[in-house]
Short mmCIF file of C-alpha atoms and ligand atoms in Angstrom, two decimals:
data_model
loop_
_atom_site.label_atom_id
_atom_site.label_comp_id
_atom_site.label_asym_id
_atom_site.label_seq_id
_atom_site.Cartn_x
_atom_site.Cartn_y
_atom_site.Cartn_z
CA UNK D 1 115.80 81.18 100.70
CA UNK D 2 117.04 79.06 97.55
CA UNK D 3 114.69 77.02 95.80
CA UNK D 4 114.02 73.37 96.80
CA UNK D 5 113.87 70.91 94.04
CA UNK D 6 110.93 68.88 94.73
CA UNK D 7 110.57 65.41 93.93
CA UNK D 8 106.99 64.05 93.48
CA UNK D 9 106.46 60.01 92.76
CA UNK D 10 103.46 59.77 90.27
CA UNK D 11 102.26 61.47 86.99
CA UNK D 12 99.01 61.74 87.93
CA UNK D 13 96.11 64.75 87.67
CA UNK D 14 97.40 65.73 91.36
CA UNK D 15 100.71 65.63 90.73
CA UNK D 16 99.80 68.34 87.99
CA UNK D 17 97.25 70.23 89.50
CA UNK D 18 99.87 70.92 92.24
CA UNK D 19 102.81 72.07 89.88
CA UNK D 20 100.02 74.02 88.18
CA UNK D 21 99.77 76.00 91.35
CA UNK D 22 103.28 76.30 92.13
CA UNK D 23 104.09 78.02 89.30
CA UNK D 24 102.76 81.12 90.61
CA UNK D 25 106.14 80.82 92.54
CA UNK D 26 109.35 79.99 91.68
CA UNK D 27 109.41 75.94 91.31
CA UNK D 28 111.42 72.94 90.34
CA UNK D 29 109.76 69.70 89.73
CA UNK D 30 111.07 66.77 88.67
CA UNK D 31 108.69 63.78 88.57
CA UNK D 32 108.69 60.21 88.55
CA UNK D 33 106.08 58.77 85.99
CA UNK D 34 105.58 55.06 84.46
CA UNK D 35 104.76 56.97 81.03
CA UNK D 36 105.79 60.31 79.32
CA UNK D 37 103.26 61.90 78.49
CA UNK D 38 101.37 61.96 81.41
CA UNK D 39 99.39 64.01 83.18
CA UNK D 40 102.13 65.04 85.99
CA UNK D 41 105.12 64.64 83.77
CA UNK D 42 103.79 67.09 80.97
CA UNK D 43 104.43 69.78 83.39
CA UNK D 44 107.29 68.82 85.16
CA UNK D 45 110.92 70.66 84.80
CA UNK D 46 112.53 66.79 84.91
CA UNK D 47 111.05 63.41 84.29
CA UNK D 48 112.36 60.11 85.67
CA UNK D 49 110.44 57.53 83.39
CA UNK D 50 110.18 54.89 85.66
CA UNK D 51 108.03 52.24 87.79
CA UNK D 52 106.83 53.76 90.97
CA UNK D 53 107.56 50.42 92.43
CA UNK D 54 111.23 50.13 91.54
CA UNK D 55 113.55 51.28 94.59
CA UNK D 56 116.21 52.08 91.88
CA UNK D 57 113.68 54.46 89.94
CA UNK D 58 112.54 56.39 93.01
CA UNK D 59 116.47 56.64 94.66
CA UNK D 60 117.19 58.08 91.04
CA UNK D 61 114.52 60.68 91.13
CA UNK D 62 115.72 61.42 94.97
CA UNK D 63 119.28 61.81 94.11
CA UNK D 64 117.93 64.75 91.83
CA UNK D 65 116.19 66.90 94.36
CA UNK D 66 115.81 68.44 97.99
CA UNK D 67 112.64 66.96 98.81
CA UNK D 68 110.44 64.23 97.87
CA UNK D 69 106.71 63.54 98.21
CA UNK D 70 104.17 61.15 96.49
CA UNK D 71 100.75 61.59 94.71
CA UNK D 72 99.93 58.08 95.47
CA UNK D 73 99.75 55.87 98.01
CA UNK D 74 100.82 52.64 95.77
CA UNK D 75 105.46 53.15 96.17
CA UNK D 76 107.79 51.30 97.71
CA UNK D 77 107.80 52.22 101.38
CA UNK D 78 111.59 50.54 101.85
CA UNK D 79 112.74 53.05 99.06
CA UNK D 80 111.48 56.20 100.81
CA UNK D 81 113.33 54.51 103.72
CA UNK D 82 116.42 54.49 102.01
CA UNK D 83 115.41 57.92 100.93
CA UNK D 84 115.55 59.16 104.55
CA UNK D 85 118.62 57.31 105.55
CA UNK D 86 120.41 59.23 102.85
CA UNK D 87 119.28 62.47 103.92
CA UNK D 88 116.82 63.66 101.50
CA UNK D 89 113.75 64.29 103.67
CA UNK D 90 109.89 62.59 102.43
CA UNK D 91 106.61 64.40 103.26
CA UNK D 92 104.64 63.15 104.79
CA UNK D 93 107.20 60.69 106.46
CA UNK D 94 107.59 57.26 105.02
CA UNK D 95 106.17 56.16 108.61
CA UNK D 96 102.87 57.84 107.85
CA UNK D 97 102.56 56.18 104.70
CA UNK D 98 103.32 53.00 105.76
CA UNK D 99 100.59 53.29 108.04
CA UNK D 100 98.07 53.88 105.68
CA UNK D 101 99.30 51.60 103.43
CA UNK D 102 97.58 49.06 105.65
CA UNK D 103 94.07 49.50 106.42
CA UNK D 104 94.13 47.43 109.25
CA UNK D 105 97.03 49.64 110.94
CA UNK D 106 95.10 52.36 110.30
CA UNK D 107 91.97 51.40 111.76
CA UNK D 108 93.81 50.04 114.52
CA UNK D 109 95.77 53.80 114.78
CA UNK D 110 92.06 54.83 115.08
CA UNK D 111 91.32 52.38 117.82
CA UNK D 112 94.71 53.43 120.14
CA UNK D 113 93.30 57.28 119.72
CA UNK D 114 90.31 56.78 120.86
CA UNK D 115 88.44 57.66 117.51
CA UNK D 116 84.64 56.46 116.86
CA UNK D 117 84.72 53.90 114.56
CA UNK D 118 83.08 51.11 112.81
CA UNK D 119 83.81 47.49 114.57
CA UNK D 120 86.33 45.31 113.12
CA UNK D 121 88.01 42.36 113.12
CA UNK D 122 91.09 40.54 111.50
CA UNK D 123 90.32 37.35 108.89
CA UNK D 124 92.80 34.50 108.62
CA UNK D 125 95.39 35.12 106.35
CA UNK D 126 94.64 31.68 104.85
CA UNK D 127 90.93 32.19 105.12
CA UNK D 128 90.47 31.83 100.96
CA UNK D 129 92.71 28.77 101.06
CA UNK D 130 90.16 26.86 103.66
CA UNK D 131 87.90 24.29 102.81
CA UNK D 132 84.07 25.76 102.25
CA UNK D 133 82.96 24.76 105.26
CA UNK D 134 85.26 26.18 107.64
CA UNK D 135 85.80 29.18 105.68
CA UNK D 136 82.50 30.34 106.52
CA UNK D 137 83.20 29.21 109.76
CA UNK D 138 85.57 31.71 109.70
CA UNK D 139 83.28 33.81 108.20
CA UNK D 140 80.46 33.44 110.72
CA UNK D 141 82.37 33.57 113.88
CA UNK D 142 84.07 36.72 113.00
CA UNK D 143 81.07 38.50 111.42
CA UNK D 144 79.11 37.82 115.14
CA UNK D 145 81.77 39.99 116.69
CA UNK D 146 80.98 43.07 114.50
CA UNK D 147 77.22 42.97 114.72
CA UNK D 148 76.45 40.04 111.90
CA UNK D 149 75.64 40.28 108.04
CA UNK D 150 75.85 42.06 106.62
CA UNK D 151 79.48 43.03 106.87
CA UNK D 152 81.98 44.98 104.84
CA UNK D 153 85.13 42.98 103.87
CA UNK D 154 88.22 45.22 103.06
CA UNK D 155 91.82 44.15 101.69
CA UNK D 156 94.27 45.87 103.89
CA UNK D 157 96.67 46.66 101.29
CA UNK D 158 96.36 48.14 97.20
CA UNK D 159 92.34 48.85 97.39
CA UNK D 160 91.29 52.22 95.53
CA UNK D 161 87.82 53.60 94.38
CA UNK D 162 86.01 50.67 95.84
CA UNK D 163 88.39 48.04 94.63
CA UNK D 164 89.57 45.91 97.61
CA UNK D 165 85.98 46.49 99.39
CA UNK D 166 83.05 43.22 99.33
CA UNK D 167 79.49 43.57 101.08
CA UNK D 168 79.31 39.98 102.25
CA UNK D 169 75.34 39.11 103.13
CA UNK D 170 76.47 35.72 104.55
CA UNK D 171 78.79 33.16 104.92
CA UNK D 172 78.80 31.00 101.79
CA UNK D 173 79.44 34.33 100.09
CA UNK D 174 82.52 34.02 98.36
CA UNK D 175 85.38 36.47 100.12
CA UNK D 176 88.16 38.51 98.23
CA UNK D 177 91.35 36.86 98.83
CA UNK D 178 93.81 38.28 100.85
CA UNK D 179 94.57 39.90 103.94
CA UNK D 180 91.76 41.37 105.01
CA UNK D 181 89.51 42.28 107.74
CA UNK D 182 85.85 42.63 108.45
CA UNK D 183 83.85 45.55 109.39
CA UNK D 184 80.36 46.29 110.25
CA UNK D 185 78.51 47.84 107.69
CA UNK D 186 77.45 51.48 108.39
CA UNK D 187 73.69 52.24 108.50
CA UNK D 188 75.26 56.27 107.21
CA UNK D 189 73.73 58.91 106.26
CA UNK D 190 76.16 60.92 104.55
CA UNK D 191 79.60 60.28 103.39
CA UNK D 192 81.59 63.18 104.65
CA UNK D 193 85.39 64.47 104.02
CA UNK D 194 87.92 66.97 105.77
CA UNK D 195 91.19 68.24 103.91
CA UNK D 196 93.89 69.10 106.66
CA UNK D 197 97.05 70.83 106.29
CA UNK D 198 99.93 70.07 108.50
CA UNK D 199 102.71 72.17 107.72
CA UNK D 200 106.22 71.81 110.23
CA UNK D 201 106.10 73.47 113.69
CA UNK D 202 102.30 74.77 113.12
CA UNK D 203 99.03 73.66 114.20
CA UNK D 204 97.02 71.92 111.31
CA UNK D 205 94.24 73.52 109.82
CA UNK D 206 91.49 72.36 108.35
CA UNK D 207 89.33 73.00 105.12
CA UNK D 208 85.32 72.99 105.95
CA UNK D 209 83.69 69.83 106.11
CA UNK D 210 82.18 68.33 102.55
CA UNK D 211 79.99 65.91 101.30
CA UNK D 212 81.16 63.32 99.02
CA UNK D 213 78.22 62.14 97.27
CA UNK D 214 78.97 58.70 95.17
CA UNK D 215 77.80 57.64 91.90
CA UNK D 216 76.82 53.80 91.98
CA UNK D 217 77.08 53.04 88.38
CA UNK D 218 80.75 54.72 88.22
CA UNK D 219 81.46 53.43 91.31
CA UNK D 220 83.18 57.13 91.72
CA UNK D 221 82.80 59.57 94.46
CA UNK D 222 81.05 61.61 91.63
CA UNK D 223 79.93 64.99 93.59
CA UNK D 224 81.13 67.11 96.67
CA UNK D 225 79.24 69.69 98.05
CA UNK D 226 80.98 71.84 100.06
CA UNK D 227 80.46 72.74 103.22
CA UNK D 228 78.02 69.62 103.79
CA UNK D 229 74.66 70.74 104.59
CA UNK D 230 74.80 69.94 108.24
CA UNK D 231 74.54 71.82 111.62
CA UNK D 232 77.59 73.24 112.89
CA UNK D 233 77.94 70.97 115.78
CA UNK D 234 78.46 68.12 113.23
CA UNK D 235 80.67 69.91 111.15
CA UNK D 236 82.75 71.07 113.92
CA UNK D 237 82.63 67.34 115.43
CA UNK D 238 83.66 66.18 111.63
CA UNK D 239 86.75 68.57 111.69
CA UNK D 240 87.54 67.72 115.27
CA UNK D 241 87.77 63.93 114.68
CA UNK D 242 90.43 64.73 111.32
CA UNK D 243 92.70 66.83 113.14
CA UNK D 244 92.61 63.63 115.83
CA UNK D 245 93.59 61.32 112.89
CA UNK D 246 96.60 63.42 111.90
CA UNK D 247 97.84 63.87 115.09
CA UNK D 248 97.66 60.29 115.70
CA UNK D 249 99.08 59.71 112.34
CA UNK D 250 102.28 62.10 113.57
CA UNK D 251 102.33 60.50 117.05
CA UNK D 252 102.38 57.03 115.63
CA UNK D 253 105.13 58.14 112.50
CA UNK D 254 107.43 59.54 114.78
CA UNK D 255 107.33 56.91 117.40
CA UNK D 256 108.08 54.32 114.63
CA UNK D 257 111.01 56.57 113.35
CA UNK D 258 112.04 59.22 115.32
CA UNK D 259 114.03 60.80 112.73
CA UNK D 260 111.34 60.92 109.60
CA UNK D 261 108.96 64.38 108.90
CA UNK D 262 106.26 62.82 110.37
CA UNK D 263 102.46 63.86 109.27
CA UNK D 264 103.72 67.04 107.52
CA UNK D 265 101.60 67.45 104.69
CA UNK D 266 98.46 67.40 103.08
CA UNK D 267 95.72 64.72 103.95
CA UNK D 268 92.28 64.08 103.52
CA UNK D 269 90.23 61.98 106.44
CA UNK D 270 87.09 60.10 105.13
CA UNK D 271 83.98 59.84 107.71
CA UNK D 272 80.77 58.87 107.98
CA UNK D 273 77.87 60.44 109.51
CA UNK D 274 75.60 57.69 111.15
CA UNK D 275 71.56 58.20 110.67
CA UNK D 276 71.99 58.42 114.66
CA UNK D 277 74.26 61.37 113.70
CA UNK D 278 77.81 60.11 115.06
CA UNK D 279 80.74 60.54 113.15
CA UNK D 280 83.15 57.65 112.45
CA UNK D 281 86.59 57.86 111.06
CA UNK D 282 86.54 55.81 107.57
CA UNK D 283 90.11 56.32 106.18
CA UNK D 284 93.12 58.76 105.77
CA UNK D 285 94.76 59.66 102.44
CA UNK D 286 98.12 61.41 102.95
CA UNK D 287 98.22 63.74 100.04
CA UNK D 288 95.49 66.36 97.91
CA UNK D 289 92.10 64.42 97.50
CA UNK D 290 89.29 64.66 95.18
CA UNK D 291 87.01 65.99 97.79
CA UNK D 292 89.30 68.53 98.10
CA UNK D 293 89.15 70.06 94.54
CA UNK D 294 86.60 72.83 95.09
CA UNK D 295 89.57 74.43 97.23
CA UNK D 296 91.06 75.99 94.01
CA UNK D 297 88.17 77.94 92.92
CA UNK D 298 86.00 78.57 96.53
CA UNK D 299 88.99 79.11 99.14
CA UNK D 300 91.34 81.47 99.57
CA UNK D 301 94.25 79.04 98.83
CA UNK D 302 93.68 75.67 97.18
CA UNK D 303 94.67 72.18 98.52
CA UNK D 304 97.69 72.16 95.73
CA UNK D 305 99.16 75.25 97.14
CA UNK D 306 99.54 73.65 100.19
CA UNK D 307 100.66 71.31 99.55
CA UNK D 308 103.55 73.14 97.39
CA UNK D 309 104.02 76.11 100.21
CA UNK D 310 105.10 72.87 102.65
CA UNK D 311 107.15 70.58 100.05
CA UNK D 312 108.64 74.46 99.19
CA UNK D 313 109.47 75.21 102.90
CA UNK D 314 106.91 78.01 102.68
CA UNK D 315 104.17 78.79 105.20
CA UNK D 316 100.65 77.46 104.82
CA UNK D 317 97.71 79.83 103.56
CA UNK D 318 94.73 79.97 104.80
CA UNK D 319 92.21 77.10 104.43
CA UNK D 320 88.91 79.93 104.53
CA UNK D 321 86.36 79.43 101.95
CA UNK D 322 84.75 82.08 100.35
CA UNK D 323 81.45 81.08 98.92
CA UNK D 324 79.89 77.34 98.63
CA UNK D 325 80.90 75.34 95.98
CA UNK D 326 79.63 71.94 94.01
CA UNK D 327 82.32 69.96 91.84
CA UNK D 328 81.47 67.49 89.91
CA UNK D 329 83.80 64.86 88.24
CA UNK D 330 83.96 64.85 84.42
CA UNK D 331 84.12 61.27 83.38
CA UNK D 332 84.54 59.35 80.06
CA UNK D 333 81.39 59.33 78.66
CA UNK D 334 80.26 55.11 78.60
CA UNK D 335 81.16 54.55 75.03
CA UNK D 336 84.64 55.87 74.76
CA UNK D 337 87.53 54.88 74.02
CA UNK D 338 90.56 56.67 72.15
CA UNK D 339 91.76 60.03 72.35
CA UNK D 340 89.40 62.25 74.34
CA UNK D 341 87.18 65.01 72.44
CA UNK D 342 85.78 67.48 74.43
CA UNK D 343 82.46 68.32 73.38
CA UNK D 344 80.25 71.17 74.89
CA UNK D 345 83.59 73.22 76.36
CA UNK D 346 82.38 76.51 75.30
CA UNK D 347 78.85 75.83 76.50
CA UNK D 348 79.68 74.91 79.63
CA UNK D 349 82.02 77.69 80.50
CA UNK D 350 79.20 79.94 79.60
CA UNK D 351 77.61 79.17 82.96
CA UNK D 352 78.65 81.84 85.58
CA UNK D 353 80.94 80.94 88.05
CA UNK D 354 82.35 77.16 86.48
CA UNK D 355 85.97 76.71 85.97
CA UNK D 356 86.63 73.25 83.93
CA UNK D 357 89.74 71.67 85.36
CA UNK D 358 90.59 68.82 82.41
CA UNK D 359 93.56 66.55 83.19
CA UNK D 360 94.98 66.29 79.75
CA UNK D 361 94.80 62.58 79.99
CA UNK D 362 96.15 60.65 76.57
CA UNK D 363 93.47 58.42 76.30
CA UNK D 364 89.80 58.17 77.39
CA UNK D 365 88.04 54.90 78.74
CA UNK D 366 84.61 54.49 80.10
CA UNK D 367 84.15 56.09 83.27
CA UNK D 368 87.69 57.22 83.85
CA UNK D 369 88.23 60.46 85.05
CA UNK D 370 89.04 63.13 83.09
CA UNK D 371 88.57 66.39 84.74
CA UNK D 372 86.23 67.87 87.47
CA UNK D 373 84.37 71.25 87.17
CA UNK D 374 83.25 73.41 90.48
CA UNK D 375 80.70 75.70 90.13
CA UNK D 376 80.48 78.86 92.80
CA UNK D 377 77.81 80.51 93.89
CA UNK D 378 76.04 82.62 96.44
CA UNK D 379 74.23 79.78 97.65
CA UNK D 380 74.91 75.89 97.80
CA UNK D 381 71.40 75.30 95.61
CA UNK D 382 72.49 77.66 93.14
CA UNK D 383 76.13 76.41 93.05
CA UNK D 384 74.53 72.71 92.65
CA UNK D 385 72.85 73.94 89.85
CA UNK D 386 75.06 75.70 87.57
CA UNK D 387 77.68 72.84 88.57
CA UNK D 388 74.99 70.45 86.95
CA UNK D 389 73.86 72.77 84.27
CA UNK D 390 77.90 72.77 82.91
CA UNK D 391 78.35 68.82 82.86
CA UNK D 392 75.12 68.30 80.97
CA UNK D 393 76.92 70.59 78.25
CA UNK D 394 80.13 68.29 78.23
CA UNK D 395 81.21 65.49 77.01
CA UNK D 396 84.19 63.41 76.90
CA UNK D 397 83.77 60.86 73.56
CA UNK D 398 86.59 59.35 71.72
CA UNK D 399 88.35 60.06 68.92
P1 ADP L 1 88.83 53.04 99.21
O1 ADP L 1 89.72 52.99 99.72
O2 ADP L 1 88.39 51.96 97.77
O3 ADP L 1 87.92 53.80 98.89
P2 ADP L 1 86.37 52.89 101.22
O4 ADP L 1 87.16 52.55 102.57
O5 ADP L 1 86.63 54.42 100.97
O6 ADP L 1 87.40 52.16 100.03
O7 ADP L 1 85.52 52.39 100.52
C1 ADP L 1 84.75 52.28 99.86
C2 ADP L 1 83.49 53.02 99.87
O8 ADP L 1 82.15 51.74 100.06
C3 ADP L 1 83.01 54.00 100.61
O9 ADP L 1 83.42 54.99 100.30
C4 ADP L 1 81.30 53.42 101.44
O10 ADP L 1 80.90 54.02 100.59
C5 ADP L 1 81.52 52.31 100.83
N1 ADP L 1 82.24 51.56 102.76
C6 ADP L 1 83.40 51.72 102.87
N2 ADP L 1 83.05 50.88 104.08
C7 ADP L 1 81.89 51.27 104.81
C8 ADP L 1 81.09 50.39 105.76
N3 ADP L 1 81.54 49.76 107.05
N4 ADP L 1 79.78 50.74 105.85
C9 ADP L 1 79.50 50.59 104.69
N5 ADP L 1 79.98 51.07 103.84
C10 ADP L 1 81.63 51.49 103.66
#
């Protein structure tokens, strides 16, 4: 089989870890990145420096490779469509990204597919421009339709890591500007995630369901427990929901764009486990995900290896998890800025079962995701203990 040259939009850590895994095999990567050096571009065979939202730059990248993918959702769908029209496959297909980029369209799809989720209602596009009394009335009437305040307002586009999400406690709270919807606030006991792998012509496969633990100070998913500590029937129903999400994305994409690739690639589905024991879909990402980083050190093959294999036209690997794992993000110290300095790396690596993955970012900022570590052990408790021990020894300071 000839080597498929892969074009990746985005120069971040997800691309970097994909290229790291791919180097076990013959591989060729061209990366479109706004900056060089950058985590992904550093390891590429070829770099196109350009903006991900510049169609010319995307087409330039596409002209150099056999298949294009994206490690970030914030890219121009019209440029991806143009690539497809020119016969350059885009994985996952542009129609999948188009759905996912707009959280309102995602919500609609989960409803159409009969998946359980938080009730929601669209907000008027001109909400922010309304006089305060009208705005409050618009919020009050819509909040009533999803169970009343407090409600969660979500921007349809452009949000990530919690930006674009605001809890409104009453009708006089200031909403975020921009097209958005209201969603009932879920009383959840846990946030769960499932990474799904879907290669062309094979059944989708899922990694074990994990729990994402959020750090309110950093406003980030801080820790991942793999597998989640729930009874088998809960884990099973999370897996089923995640697989159904990916199948729904695939059907919708093929209906919108029959020539596109559909939902082929690696997906992460975020779910809520409500206090009354129901699995509710939150959102999906069309790429490897923080909740799947544990797969690098605890599974037969990582989410990045799966991603590479699918892009390269190779068969997917097993999603089996060998050992319990705990993944922790490594963030910039609260006061850190400038060139990163890693203090305590040797001490962290001295903890048994621990692997540290640093992303090679050239600059540290407070709370910036600089890397992650994963600990594996015979029990989940021991994995957690090892991970915390390693992280307490490691700091990212600014030089
Ligand atoms: P993003 O795309 O920015 O990650 P999410 O929709 O995942 O946005 O929301 C970010 C976080 O906000 C979630 O991880 C969860 O903690 C909280 N959240 C989102 N939606 C709800 C909801 N309906 N009820 C309660 N909490 C929510």
